[in-house]
Coordinates of C-alpha atoms in Angstrom, one line a residue:
M1 CA -18.4 -22.3 -60.8
N2 CA -19.2 -24.9 -58.2
S3 CA -18.1 -25.0 -54.8
E4 CA -15.3 -27.0 -55.6
L5 CA -13.8 -24.7 -58.2
I6 CA -13.9 -21.8 -56.8
E7 CA -11.8 -23.1 -53.7
H8 CA -9.3 -24.7 -56.5
V9 CA -8.9 -21.4 -57.9
M10 CA -8.8 -19.8 -54.3
F11 CA -6.0 -21.6 -53.5
V12 CA -3.8 -21.6 -56.8
Q13 CA -4.1 -18.5 -57.1
Q14 CA -2.0 -17.2 -53.9
I15 CA 0.7 -19.0 -55.6
P16 CA 3.2 -17.5 -58.1
P17 CA 3.1 -17.2 -60.9
F18 CA -0.2 -18.2 -60.6
D19 CA -0.8 -14.9 -58.7
I20 CA -0.8 -13.1 -62.0
L21 CA -3.3 -15.0 -63.9
P22 CA -6.8 -13.2 -64.7
K23 CA -9.9 -15.4 -63.0
Q24 CA -11.0 -16.7 -66.1
V25 CA -7.9 -18.6 -67.0
L26 CA -7.2 -19.6 -63.4
Q27 CA -10.7 -21.0 -64.2
E28 CA -9.6 -22.8 -67.1
L29 CA -6.6 -23.6 -65.5
T30 CA -8.2 -25.5 -62.6
K31 CA -10.5 -27.6 -64.6
N32 CA -8.1 -30.1 -65.2
I33 CA -6.7 -30.4 -61.2
T34 CA -6.6 -33.9 -59.9
I35 CA -6.1 -33.9 -56.0
T36 CA -3.4 -36.8 -54.8
Y37 CA -3.2 -38.4 -51.5
V38 CA 0.4 -39.6 -50.9
T39 CA 2.1 -41.0 -47.9
A40 CA 5.3 -41.1 -46.2
G41 CA 8.0 -42.9 -47.9
Q42 CA 6.4 -42.5 -51.2
V43 CA 9.2 -42.1 -54.2
L44 CA 7.5 -39.7 -56.4
T45 CA 10.0 -39.9 -59.0
D46 CA 9.1 -43.5 -59.8
N47 CA 5.3 -43.0 -59.9
D48 CA 4.9 -43.2 -63.6
E49 CA 1.4 -41.3 -63.3
L50 CA 2.9 -37.7 -61.6
Q51 CA 5.7 -37.5 -64.4
D52 CA 5.6 -34.4 -66.3
T53 CA 3.1 -32.8 -63.6
I54 CA 3.9 -29.8 -61.4
L55 CA 2.8 -29.9 -58.2
L56 CA 1.0 -27.7 -55.6
I57 CA 1.4 -28.6 -51.8
K58 CA -2.0 -28.0 -49.8
K59 CA -0.3 -30.5 -46.3
G60 CA 2.6 -32.1 -45.8
I61 CA 5.5 -32.3 -46.9
L62 CA 8.1 -33.2 -50.0
V63 CA 11.6 -33.6 -49.8
K64 CA 14.4 -33.6 -52.6
R65 CA 17.1 -35.4 -52.3
T66 CA 20.5 -36.3 -53.9
C67 CA 22.7 -39.2 -53.9
I68 CA 26.7 -37.9 -54.4
N69 CA 29.1 -40.5 -53.9
N70 CA 26.5 -43.1 -52.0
E71 CA 25.7 -40.0 -49.8
T72 CA 22.2 -39.1 -50.1
S73 CA 21.4 -35.3 -49.0
T74 CA 18.5 -33.0 -48.7
I75 CA 18.2 -30.5 -51.1
E76 CA 15.0 -28.7 -50.9
K77 CA 11.7 -29.3 -48.9
Y78 CA 8.6 -28.4 -50.0
G79 CA 5.8 -27.4 -47.3
E80 CA 2.1 -25.8 -47.3
G81 CA 1.6 -23.6 -50.4
D82 CA 4.9 -24.2 -52.4
L83 CA 5.0 -25.2 -55.8
C84 CA 6.8 -28.2 -56.9
R85 CA 8.5 -28.4 -60.2
Q86 CA 11.0 -31.6 -59.5
L87 CA 8.8 -33.6 -62.0
I88 CA 8.9 -31.7 -65.1
L89 CA 12.5 -30.7 -64.1
N90 CA 14.0 -33.8 -64.1
N91 CA 17.7 -33.3 -62.7
N92 CA 18.8 -36.4 -61.3
S93 CA 17.5 -35.9 -58.0
T94 CA 14.2 -37.7 -56.0
L95 CA 11.3 -36.6 -54.6
V96 CA 10.1 -38.2 -51.4
V97 CA 7.2 -37.7 -49.6
E98 CA 8.3 -36.8 -45.8
E99 CA 4.9 -36.4 -44.2
D100 CA 1.3 -37.4 -45.6
A101 CA 0.4 -35.1 -48.5
L102 CA -2.5 -33.7 -50.0
V103 CA -1.0 -32.2 -53.8
Y104 CA -3.0 -30.4 -56.4
C105 CA -1.4 -31.7 -59.8
L106 CA -1.5 -30.3 -63.0
K107 CA -0.3 -31.7 -65.9
L108 CA 2.8 -29.7 -68.0
D109 CA 0.6 -29.8 -71.2
D110 CA -2.7 -28.7 -69.8
V111 CA -0.8 -25.6 -67.8
L112 CA 1.0 -24.6 -71.3
S113 CA -2.2 -24.7 -72.6
A114 CA -3.7 -22.4 -70.2
V115 CA -1.0 -20.0 -70.1
G116 CA 0.1 -19.9 -73.6
E117 CA -0.3 -15.8 -73.6
Y118 CA 1.5 -15.2 -70.5
P119 CA 5.2 -16.4 -71.3
S120 CA 6.5 -15.1 -67.8
V121 CA 4.3 -17.8 -66.5
M122 CA 5.8 -20.5 -68.5
Q123 CA 8.9 -19.5 -68.3
F124 CA 8.7 -19.5 -64.5
L125 CA 7.7 -23.0 -64.6
T126 CA 10.2 -24.4 -66.9
V127 CA 13.8 -23.1 -66.2
S128 CA 15.9 -23.6 -63.2
H129 CA 15.8 -20.9 -60.3
E130 CA 19.1 -19.5 -62.0
T131 CA 17.8 -18.7 -65.2
R132 CA 14.4 -17.4 -63.5
L133 CA 16.3 -14.9 -61.6
K134 CA 18.7 -14.0 -64.6
Q135 CA 15.1 -13.2 -66.1
T136 CA 14.0 -10.8 -63.5
I137 CA 17.5 -9.1 -63.4
I138 CA 16.6 -8.9 -67.7
S139 CA 13.3 -7.1 -66.6
Q140 CA 15.1 -4.7 -63.8
H141 CA 17.2 -4.0 -66.7
A142 CA 14.7 -2.6 -69.3
T143 CA 13.0 -0.5 -66.4
E144 CA 16.5 1.4 -65.9
I145 CA 16.8 1.9 -69.2
S146 CA 13.7 4.3 -69.2
A147 CA 14.6 5.5 -65.9
S148 CA 18.3 7.1 -67.2
P149 CA 19.4 8.2 -70.5
L150 CA 23.2 7.3 -69.9
N151 CA 21.9 3.7 -68.7
N152 CA 20.6 3.3 -72.5
T153 CA 23.1 5.4 -74.2
L154 CA 26.9 3.5 -75.0
I155 CA 29.7 6.3 -75.2
G156 CA 30.2 6.1 -78.8
D157 CA 26.6 6.8 -79.8
L158 CA 27.8 10.0 -78.5
I159 CA 30.4 10.7 -80.4
S160 CA 29.8 12.8 -83.1
K161 CA 32.4 14.0 -85.1
Q162 CA 36.2 12.2 -84.8
A163 CA 39.1 13.5 -82.3
A164 CA 40.9 16.3 -83.7
T165 CA 44.9 15.6 -83.3
I166 CA 47.8 17.6 -83.2
S167 CA 51.5 16.9 -83.0
Q168 CA 53.6 17.6 -80.0
D169 CA 56.2 20.1 -81.6
E170 CA 53.4 22.4 -82.9
T171 CA 53.1 25.6 -80.9
I172 CA 50.4 27.1 -79.0
Q173 CA 49.2 29.2 -81.5
Q174 CA 48.8 26.7 -83.7
A175 CA 46.9 24.7 -81.6
A176 CA 44.1 28.0 -80.9
E177 CA 43.9 28.5 -84.6
K178 CA 43.1 24.8 -85.1
M179 CA 40.4 24.3 -82.2
T180 CA 38.5 28.3 -83.8
R181 CA 38.6 26.9 -87.0
L182 CA 37.1 23.0 -85.9
G183 CA 34.8 24.6 -83.6
Y184 CA 36.5 22.2 -81.2
S185 CA 37.5 22.4 -77.3
S186 CA 40.2 20.1 -77.0
L187 CA 42.5 18.4 -79.4
V188 CA 44.7 15.5 -78.7
V189 CA 48.8 15.8 -78.5
L190 CA 50.5 13.3 -80.8
K191 CA 53.9 11.6 -80.5
Q192 CA 55.4 9.9 -83.7
E193 CA 57.2 6.6 -81.9
G194 CA 59.8 5.7 -84.8
S195 CA 58.1 2.2 -86.5
I196 CA 56.0 1.9 -83.7
G197 CA 53.4 4.7 -85.0
I198 CA 52.0 7.6 -83.5
K199 CA 50.9 7.6 -79.6
E200 CA 48.4 9.9 -77.9
L201 CA 50.5 11.7 -75.4
G202 CA 48.2 14.6 -73.4
I203 CA 45.2 16.2 -74.4
V204 CA 45.6 20.2 -74.8
T205 CA 42.4 22.2 -74.2
D206 CA 41.1 25.6 -74.3
R207 CA 41.4 26.0 -70.6
D208 CA 44.9 25.0 -70.6
I209 CA 45.6 28.1 -73.1
R210 CA 43.6 30.7 -71.0
V211 CA 45.8 29.3 -67.5
R212 CA 48.5 27.6 -68.4
C213 CA 49.5 30.2 -71.4
V214 CA 47.8 33.4 -71.3
A215 CA 47.7 34.1 -67.3
E216 CA 51.5 33.1 -67.4
A217 CA 52.3 35.0 -70.5
L218 CA 54.0 32.3 -72.3
P219 CA 55.0 33.0 -76.1
Y220 CA 52.3 31.7 -78.5
T221 CA 55.5 29.8 -80.2
T222 CA 55.9 27.6 -77.2
Q223 CA 55.4 23.9 -78.2
V224 CA 51.8 22.8 -77.4
S225 CA 53.6 19.8 -75.5
E226 CA 54.4 22.2 -72.6
I227 CA 50.9 23.4 -71.8
M228 CA 49.1 19.9 -72.5
T229 CA 47.4 18.0 -69.4
K230 CA 49.7 14.6 -69.3
D231 CA 47.5 12.2 -67.3
L232 CA 45.4 10.5 -70.2
Y233 CA 42.1 8.2 -69.2
S234 CA 40.1 6.5 -71.9
I235 CA 37.4 4.3 -72.3
D236 CA 36.0 1.7 -75.2
A237 CA 33.1 3.2 -77.0
S238 CA 31.2 0.3 -76.4
S239 CA 30.9 0.9 -72.4
I240 CA 27.6 2.6 -71.3
A241 CA 27.3 6.3 -70.8
F242 CA 27.0 6.1 -67.0
D243 CA 30.2 4.5 -66.6
G244 CA 32.0 7.3 -68.4
L245 CA 30.8 9.8 -66.2
I246 CA 31.3 7.7 -62.6
M247 CA 35.1 8.1 -64.5
M248 CA 35.6 11.2 -65.1
M249 CA 33.8 12.3 -61.7
D250 CA 36.2 9.7 -60.2
K251 CA 39.3 11.4 -61.5
N252 CA 38.4 14.7 -61.6
I253 CA 38.9 15.2 -65.6
H254 CA 37.0 16.8 -68.2
H255 CA 37.8 15.0 -71.0
L256 CA 37.8 11.3 -71.9
L257 CA 39.5 9.7 -74.5
V258 CA 37.1 6.9 -76.6
T259 CA 38.7 4.1 -78.4
K260 CA 37.3 1.5 -80.8
N261 CA 39.2 -1.2 -81.7
S262 CA 42.0 0.1 -79.7
Q263 CA 42.2 3.0 -82.2
L264 CA 41.4 6.8 -80.9
H265 CA 38.0 7.1 -81.9
G266 CA 36.7 10.3 -80.4
V267 CA 36.7 12.8 -76.8
I268 CA 33.9 12.8 -74.8
T269 CA 33.4 16.0 -72.1
I270 CA 31.8 15.6 -68.5
T271 CA 29.2 18.4 -70.2
D272 CA 28.0 16.0 -72.8
L273 CA 27.2 13.3 -69.8
M274 CA 25.5 15.7 -68.1
H275 CA 23.3 17.1 -70.3
K276 CA 22.5 13.4 -70.8
E277 CA 21.5 12.7 -67.3
A278 CA 18.6 14.1 -65.4
Q279 CA 20.0 13.0 -62.2
N280 CA 22.6 14.9 -62.1
A281 CA 25.4 13.9 -59.3
A282 CA 28.1 15.5 -61.5
H283 CA 26.9 19.1 -60.4
L284 CA 26.9 17.9 -56.9
I285 CA 30.8 16.8 -57.3
S286 CA 31.2 20.3 -59.0
V287 CA 30.0 21.8 -55.9
I288 CA 31.8 20.0 -53.2
R289 CA 35.3 20.5 -55.5
R290 CA 34.0 24.5 -55.2
A291 CA 33.9 24.2 -51.4
K292 CA 35.8 26.2 -49.3
T293 CA 34.7 25.3 -45.7
V294 CA 33.3 22.1 -44.0
D295 CA 29.7 23.8 -43.3
E296 CA 29.4 23.8 -47.3
L297 CA 30.6 20.2 -47.3
V298 CA 28.0 19.3 -45.0
K299 CA 25.2 20.9 -46.8
V300 CA 26.1 18.3 -49.6
G301 CA 26.5 15.8 -47.3
V302 CA 22.8 15.9 -45.9
M303 CA 21.5 15.9 -49.4
L304 CA 22.5 12.3 -50.3
P305 CA 19.6 10.5 -48.4
D306 CA 17.4 12.4 -50.7
V307 CA 19.7 11.9 -53.9
Q308 CA 19.3 8.2 -53.6
L309 CA 15.8 8.2 -52.9
K310 CA 15.1 10.6 -56.1
M311 CA 17.6 7.8 -58.1
T312 CA 15.5 5.2 -56.5
K313 CA 12.1 6.5 -57.2
L314 CA 13.2 7.1 -61.2
G315 CA 14.1 3.1 -60.9
I316 CA 17.7 3.6 -61.6
A317 CA 19.8 0.5 -61.5
G318 CA 20.8 -0.3 -57.3
L319 CA 24.4 -0.7 -58.8
Q320 CA 24.5 2.8 -60.9
I321 CA 23.0 4.3 -57.5
G322 CA 26.2 2.9 -55.6
K323 CA 28.2 3.6 -57.8
S324 CA 27.3 7.4 -57.4
I325 CA 27.3 7.8 -53.6
S326 CA 30.4 6.5 -53.9
A327 CA 31.7 9.1 -56.0
L328 CA 30.4 11.2 -54.1
S329 CA 31.5 9.9 -50.9
K330 CA 35.5 9.9 -52.4
A331 CA 34.8 13.3 -53.2
L332 CA 33.8 15.0 -50.2
T333 CA 37.0 12.2 -48.5
V334 CA 39.1 14.1 -51.4
K335 CA 38.1 17.7 -50.1
L336 CA 38.3 17.2 -46.4
I337 CA 42.0 15.9 -47.0
E338 CA 42.8 19.4 -49.2
L339 CA 41.0 21.4 -46.9
G340 CA 42.6 19.9 -43.9
Q341 CA 46.4 21.1 -45.6
E342 CA 45.1 24.1 -46.2
E343 CA 44.6 24.3 -42.3
L344 CA 48.0 22.1 -41.3
G345 CA 50.4 22.7 -44.0
Q346 CA 51.5 20.4 -46.5
A347 CA 52.4 17.2 -45.4
P348 CA 55.6 16.5 -44.4
V349 CA 56.3 13.2 -45.8
P350 CA 54.2 11.5 -49.1
F351 CA 51.0 9.1 -47.5
A352 CA 48.0 7.8 -49.0
W353 CA 44.9 7.9 -47.8
F354 CA 42.4 4.6 -48.6
S355 CA 38.8 3.7 -48.5
A356 CA 37.9 0.0 -47.4
G357 CA 34.5 -1.9 -47.1
S358 CA 31.6 -1.0 -49.3
L359 CA 33.3 2.9 -50.8
A360 CA 36.2 0.9 -52.1
R361 CA 33.7 -1.6 -53.9
Q362 CA 31.9 1.7 -55.4
E363 CA 29.1 0.2 -53.5
Q364 CA 28.4 2.4 -50.3
L365 CA 25.2 3.9 -50.1
A366 CA 23.5 6.7 -47.6
Y367 CA 23.4 5.9 -44.4
S368 CA 26.5 3.9 -44.3
D369 CA 29.0 4.3 -41.7
Q370 CA 32.7 4.9 -42.7
D371 CA 36.2 2.4 -43.1
N372 CA 39.1 4.0 -44.0
G373 CA 42.9 4.4 -43.7
L374 CA 46.3 6.2 -44.0
I375 CA 49.4 4.8 -45.3
I376 CA 52.8 7.1 -44.3
S377 CA 56.0 6.7 -46.4
D378 CA 58.8 4.8 -44.6
S379 CA 60.5 8.0 -44.5
A380 CA 58.6 9.6 -41.9
L381 CA 60.2 10.3 -38.6
P382 CA 58.5 10.2 -35.2
E383 CA 57.7 14.0 -34.8
H384 CA 56.0 13.7 -38.1
F385 CA 53.1 11.3 -36.7
D386 CA 51.4 14.1 -35.3
W387 CA 50.3 16.2 -38.2
F388 CA 48.9 12.9 -39.4
K389 CA 46.8 12.3 -36.3
K390 CA 45.2 15.6 -36.9
L391 CA 44.8 15.0 -40.5
A392 CA 42.4 11.8 -39.6
N393 CA 40.2 13.4 -37.0
F394 CA 40.0 16.3 -39.1
V395 CA 38.7 14.1 -42.5
C396 CA 37.5 11.5 -40.1
D397 CA 35.2 14.5 -38.1
G398 CA 34.2 15.9 -41.4
L399 CA 32.8 13.0 -42.9
N400 CA 30.5 12.1 -39.8
L401 CA 29.3 15.6 -40.3
C402 CA 28.8 14.6 -44.1
G403 CA 26.5 11.9 -42.6
F404 CA 29.0 9.1 -43.1
V405 CA 29.1 7.7 -39.3
Y406 CA 32.1 7.1 -37.3
C407 CA 32.4 3.0 -37.9
P408 CA 31.2 1.3 -34.3
G409 CA 34.5 -0.8 -35.1
N410 CA 36.9 2.1 -35.2
V411 CA 38.4 0.9 -38.5
M412 CA 39.3 4.8 -39.3
A413 CA 42.8 6.8 -40.1
S414 CA 41.7 8.4 -36.4
N415 CA 42.5 5.1 -34.6
I416 CA 46.7 4.8 -34.9
K417 CA 46.2 1.0 -35.5
W418 CA 45.0 2.0 -38.8
R419 CA 47.5 5.4 -39.4
Q420 CA 51.1 3.5 -40.1
T421 CA 54.1 3.1 -42.6
Q422 CA 53.6 1.2 -45.4
K423 CA 56.2 -1.0 -43.5
V424 CA 54.0 -1.8 -40.9
W425 CA 50.8 -2.2 -43.0
L426 CA 52.9 -4.6 -45.1
D427 CA 53.6 -6.7 -41.6
Y428 CA 49.6 -6.6 -40.8
F429 CA 48.7 -8.0 -44.3
R430 CA 51.1 -11.0 -44.1
T431 CA 50.3 -11.7 -40.4
W432 CA 46.6 -11.9 -41.4
I433 CA 47.5 -14.0 -44.6
D434 CA 50.2 -16.4 -42.6
T435 CA 48.3 -16.6 -39.6
P436 CA 44.6 -16.6 -40.1
S437 CA 43.1 -15.7 -36.4
P438 CA 39.5 -14.8 -36.0
Q439 CA 40.6 -11.0 -35.4
A440 CA 42.7 -11.4 -38.8
L441 CA 39.8 -13.0 -40.6
L442 CA 37.7 -10.3 -39.6
N443 CA 40.1 -7.4 -40.5
S444 CA 40.8 -9.1 -43.9
S445 CA 37.2 -8.8 -44.6
I446 CA 37.4 -4.9 -44.7
F447 CA 41.1 -4.1 -45.8
F448 CA 41.2 -6.7 -48.6
D449 CA 38.5 -4.5 -50.2
L450 CA 41.1 -1.6 -50.5
S451 CA 41.1 1.6 -52.8
F452 CA 43.1 4.5 -52.8
V453 CA 41.5 7.8 -52.6
Y454 CA 44.4 10.9 -52.1
G455 CA 48.1 11.0 -52.3
E456 CA 50.8 8.6 -53.7
M457 CA 49.0 5.7 -55.3
S458 CA 52.1 3.7 -55.3
L459 CA 51.7 3.5 -51.4
V460 CA 48.6 1.5 -52.1
S461 CA 49.1 -0.4 -55.3
D462 CA 52.2 -2.0 -53.6
I463 CA 50.4 -3.2 -50.7
K464 CA 47.6 -4.5 -53.3
K465 CA 50.4 -6.5 -55.3
Y466 CA 52.2 -7.8 -52.4
V467 CA 48.4 -9.1 -51.1
L468 CA 47.8 -10.7 -54.2
S469 CA 50.8 -12.4 -54.6
K470 CA 50.5 -14.1 -51.5
T471 CA 46.4 -15.0 -51.3
T472 CA 47.4 -17.0 -54.5
K473 CA 49.8 -19.5 -52.8
S474 CA 47.6 -19.5 -49.5
T475 CA 45.3 -22.3 -49.6
L476 CA 45.2 -22.5 -45.9
F477 CA 44.3 -18.7 -45.5
L478 CA 41.5 -19.0 -48.3
A479 CA 39.9 -22.2 -46.7
H480 CA 40.0 -20.3 -43.7
L481 CA 37.9 -17.5 -45.7
S482 CA 35.8 -19.7 -46.3
K483 CA 35.4 -21.0 -43.3
N484 CA 34.7 -17.9 -41.5
M485 CA 32.1 -16.8 -44.4
Q486 CA 29.9 -20.0 -43.4
S487 CA 29.1 -18.5 -40.3
N488 CA 26.5 -15.3 -42.9
R489 CA 24.1 -18.0 -44.1
P490 CA 21.0 -16.7 -46.3
P491 CA 18.1 -17.2 -44.0
L492 CA 16.2 -20.0 -46.4
G493 CA 14.3 -22.5 -44.3
F494 CA 14.0 -26.0 -45.6
I495 CA 9.9 -25.5 -45.9
R496 CA 8.1 -22.7 -47.5
D497 CA 9.4 -19.9 -45.1
F498 CA 12.0 -17.8 -44.1
V499 CA 14.1 -18.3 -41.1
L500 CA 13.6 -15.1 -39.2
I501 CA 15.0 -13.5 -36.1
S502 CA 13.2 -14.6 -33.4
S503 CA 13.0 -11.8 -30.7
G504 CA 14.3 -8.2 -29.9
D505 CA 13.5 -5.2 -32.2
N506 CA 14.0 -6.7 -35.3
K507 CA 12.0 -9.7 -34.4
S508 CA 10.2 -11.5 -37.7
T509 CA 12.5 -10.0 -40.4
M510 CA 15.6 -11.1 -42.0
D511 CA 19.0 -9.3 -42.2
L512 CA 19.5 -8.5 -45.6
K513 CA 23.5 -7.1 -45.5
H514 CA 24.8 -9.7 -43.6
N515 CA 22.8 -13.4 -44.7
A516 CA 21.9 -11.9 -48.1
I517 CA 24.5 -9.5 -49.7
A518 CA 27.6 -10.1 -47.5
P519 CA 27.6 -13.7 -48.6
I520 CA 27.8 -12.8 -52.3
V521 CA 30.6 -10.2 -51.3
D522 CA 32.7 -12.5 -49.4
L523 CA 32.6 -15.3 -52.0
A524 CA 33.6 -12.8 -55.1
R525 CA 36.2 -11.7 -52.6
I526 CA 37.5 -15.3 -51.7
Y527 CA 37.5 -15.5 -56.0
A528 CA 39.2 -12.8 -56.8
L529 CA 42.1 -13.6 -54.0
A530 CA 42.5 -17.5 -55.1
L531 CA 43.0 -16.0 -58.8
G532 CA 44.9 -13.0 -58.6
I533 CA 41.8 -11.0 -59.4
E534 CA 42.9 -7.1 -58.7
E535 CA 39.4 -5.9 -59.4
T536 CA 37.5 -4.5 -55.9
C537 CA 34.4 -3.8 -56.8
T538 CA 31.9 -7.4 -56.4
I539 CA 30.8 -7.4 -59.6
G540 CA 33.6 -6.5 -61.1
R541 CA 35.4 -9.4 -59.4
L542 CA 32.5 -12.1 -60.4
Q543 CA 32.7 -11.0 -64.1
K544 CA 36.7 -11.0 -63.9
V545 CA 36.2 -14.5 -62.9
A546 CA 33.4 -15.2 -65.6
E547 CA 36.2 -14.7 -67.9
C548 CA 39.0 -15.9 -66.4
K549 CA 40.1 -18.9 -68.8
T550 CA 41.5 -20.9 -64.9
G551 CA 38.1 -20.0 -63.0
N552 CA 36.7 -23.4 -63.2
S553 CA 39.2 -24.5 -60.9
V554 CA 37.7 -22.2 -58.4
V555 CA 34.0 -21.6 -59.6
S556 CA 32.7 -22.1 -63.2
R557 CA 31.3 -19.6 -65.4
S558 CA 27.7 -20.0 -65.1
S559 CA 27.5 -19.8 -61.5
A560 CA 29.6 -16.6 -61.0
L561 CA 26.7 -15.1 -63.9
S562 CA 24.0 -16.5 -61.6
L563 CA 25.8 -14.6 -58.3
I564 CA 25.8 -11.5 -60.4
D565 CA 22.0 -11.7 -60.8
A566 CA 21.5 -12.7 -57.3
F567 CA 23.4 -9.6 -56.1
E568 CA 21.8 -6.7 -58.1
F569 CA 18.3 -8.4 -57.3
L570 CA 19.6 -8.0 -53.8
V571 CA 20.8 -4.5 -53.4
Q572 CA 17.8 -3.1 -55.8
L573 CA 15.6 -5.1 -52.8
K574 CA 17.5 -3.6 -50.4
L575 CA 17.1 0.3 -51.6
G576 CA 13.4 -0.5 -52.3
L577 CA 13.4 -1.2 -48.9
Y578 CA 15.2 1.7 -48.0
L579 CA 12.9 4.1 -49.9
K580 CA 9.6 2.6 -48.0
K581 CA 11.2 2.7 -44.7
S582 CA 11.9 6.7 -45.5
L583 CA 8.2 7.4 -47.0
A584 CA 6.8 5.7 -43.7
D585 CA 8.8 7.5 -41.7
L586 CA 10.4 4.6 -40.2
P587 CA 14.6 4.0 -39.2
V588 CA 15.8 3.2 -42.4
N589 CA 18.1 -0.1 -41.4
N590 CA 18.6 -3.3 -43.6
Y591 CA 15.8 -5.3 -41.7
L592 CA 13.0 -7.0 -44.0
S593 CA 9.6 -8.3 -43.4
P594 CA 9.0 -11.2 -46.2
G595 CA 5.2 -9.7 -45.6
D596 CA 6.4 -6.1 -46.9
I597 CA 7.1 -7.5 -50.3
S598 CA 5.0 -9.1 -52.6
R599 CA 4.7 -13.2 -53.2
L600 CA 6.8 -13.1 -56.4
E601 CA 9.2 -10.8 -54.9
R602 CA 9.6 -13.5 -52.2
T603 CA 10.0 -16.3 -54.9
H604 CA 12.7 -14.8 -56.0
L605 CA 14.2 -13.6 -53.0
K606 CA 14.4 -17.7 -52.5
D607 CA 16.2 -17.9 -55.9
A608 CA 18.8 -15.8 -54.7
F609 CA 19.1 -17.4 -52.0
K610 CA 19.6 -21.0 -53.2
V611 CA 22.4 -19.6 -55.8
I612 CA 24.1 -18.3 -52.3
K613 CA 23.5 -21.1 -50.5
T614 CA 24.9 -23.7 -53.3
L615 CA 28.4 -22.0 -54.0
Q616 CA 28.5 -21.5 -50.1
D617 CA 28.3 -25.4 -49.7
A618 CA 30.7 -25.7 -52.5
R619 CA 33.3 -23.9 -50.7
Q620 CA 32.5 -25.7 -47.9
V621 CA 32.9 -29.4 -49.4
M622 CA 36.7 -28.3 -50.7
L623 CA 37.7 -27.2 -47.1

């Protein structure tokens, strides 16, 4: 191989996706390379000889521009070492030489002929960056499937026999006889509702019979409806099993009705799912619920970083890890509230403890701080507030000991400002929406992600309904939220490299949390508030937006789905960053150096940033 060809191979093999090709394929590919010198001002999209050509920039700068309403804007710049596909995508924009450039030219047909046995390379070159990101997520999902059995199992696949039922009028003895005969641990209790048909009323388990009948010395002739569990939760048979496990852990239940086409299909137990799941977060939640002291909870809390690292090593999806850590965090909070009430006595009036921020979105990870608050019934008297102060301090101190450190901004129930009656909270939200000051917008980014944890649920749900009733009509508030969101931009440079922090302890890195993940969280929140979507988690919000028939007035379905792909990729990248820092015994934080990830990962990271930037720009245009 002559020296010129060696030079070509060495240059091309540094550029994704060619960096994954074997040497002999690269040699074949580079045989057909032509090198062209182009001068500033040339419009390459007008050059017939360069049509259907992939350009690799050796030196100089090319600019991709578009013209909308007679206004020309720069979309992207290509510098040394960049691959430009503009001349093969033909997407109604122009490619102009900004600085004299030396480019390597590869005809698309020659490339596809050389890399025909490498479909991932072909797809990388011929599809949009949104589609490329989608394919990356699909590949990640394939890895996750092999990592966690519950991610690859539908709830319906675990149902081996139909649910057994019993009428509400039948006796406890008849229920026990039926369970024994069928070998079931539970029966679904049914009620006939006139011409409407049969309705699931509750569920009775063998434990209900032991605890509520035998232990209480009830006559066996008592109707089964007297001892059944009335709070029923259900899940569709098409849902993944992992979501069923998370639901049962979150609701503290052991049986879940499974429906198919809106009809009762079966019953799944938490034991069924725990046997399928190797990484057993459910076991830790069981330990939390049996704890008698704060010290016992702390022993579980300090385990969470290791649990997270083990799940990351196994290749479990970042979103599933977030759900697991969030479920554990919520269980710790609930248990601390219960222990607090054992020490302080029962609450003088109804209250609701809520989570905000990442825990409310089910996206909390180990190493996170806490965001929470207390909503107290309007019936509270002045002398009652000292009790709630003591409870708030007890719980927030306990969470800090368990590893969920105090919020640096003091957004906690231990702060009297965030421990108020429902009336005061409603006033807060009304003021934030009607008068969107900078502080109001900051509060909105925290408290508009609100999730009930413990107590009287209506105190939280009433506020959430009130908020959505106002935000769907408040274009001024949404405009201010959109403008405020622009302060967190993805660190995407116009030419080749990322825009990195220029000084300080985190010099030459980028902040994945604030400049990559937070913008997607912000966009999803704005879309949800505009459309009246009750969902709190980021992926759930974007999925609802994609399904919403009126969603096109806010964001297109394809854009919402692209944001989901970007979010999944970035969360997985962040968890990988945490893992690397932990293994290297470095402080765990959100600062990523581009040199610590592969060239291909850097390309996918740019793809994610482009998706975010495009949709941020779209919100800016709407202001």
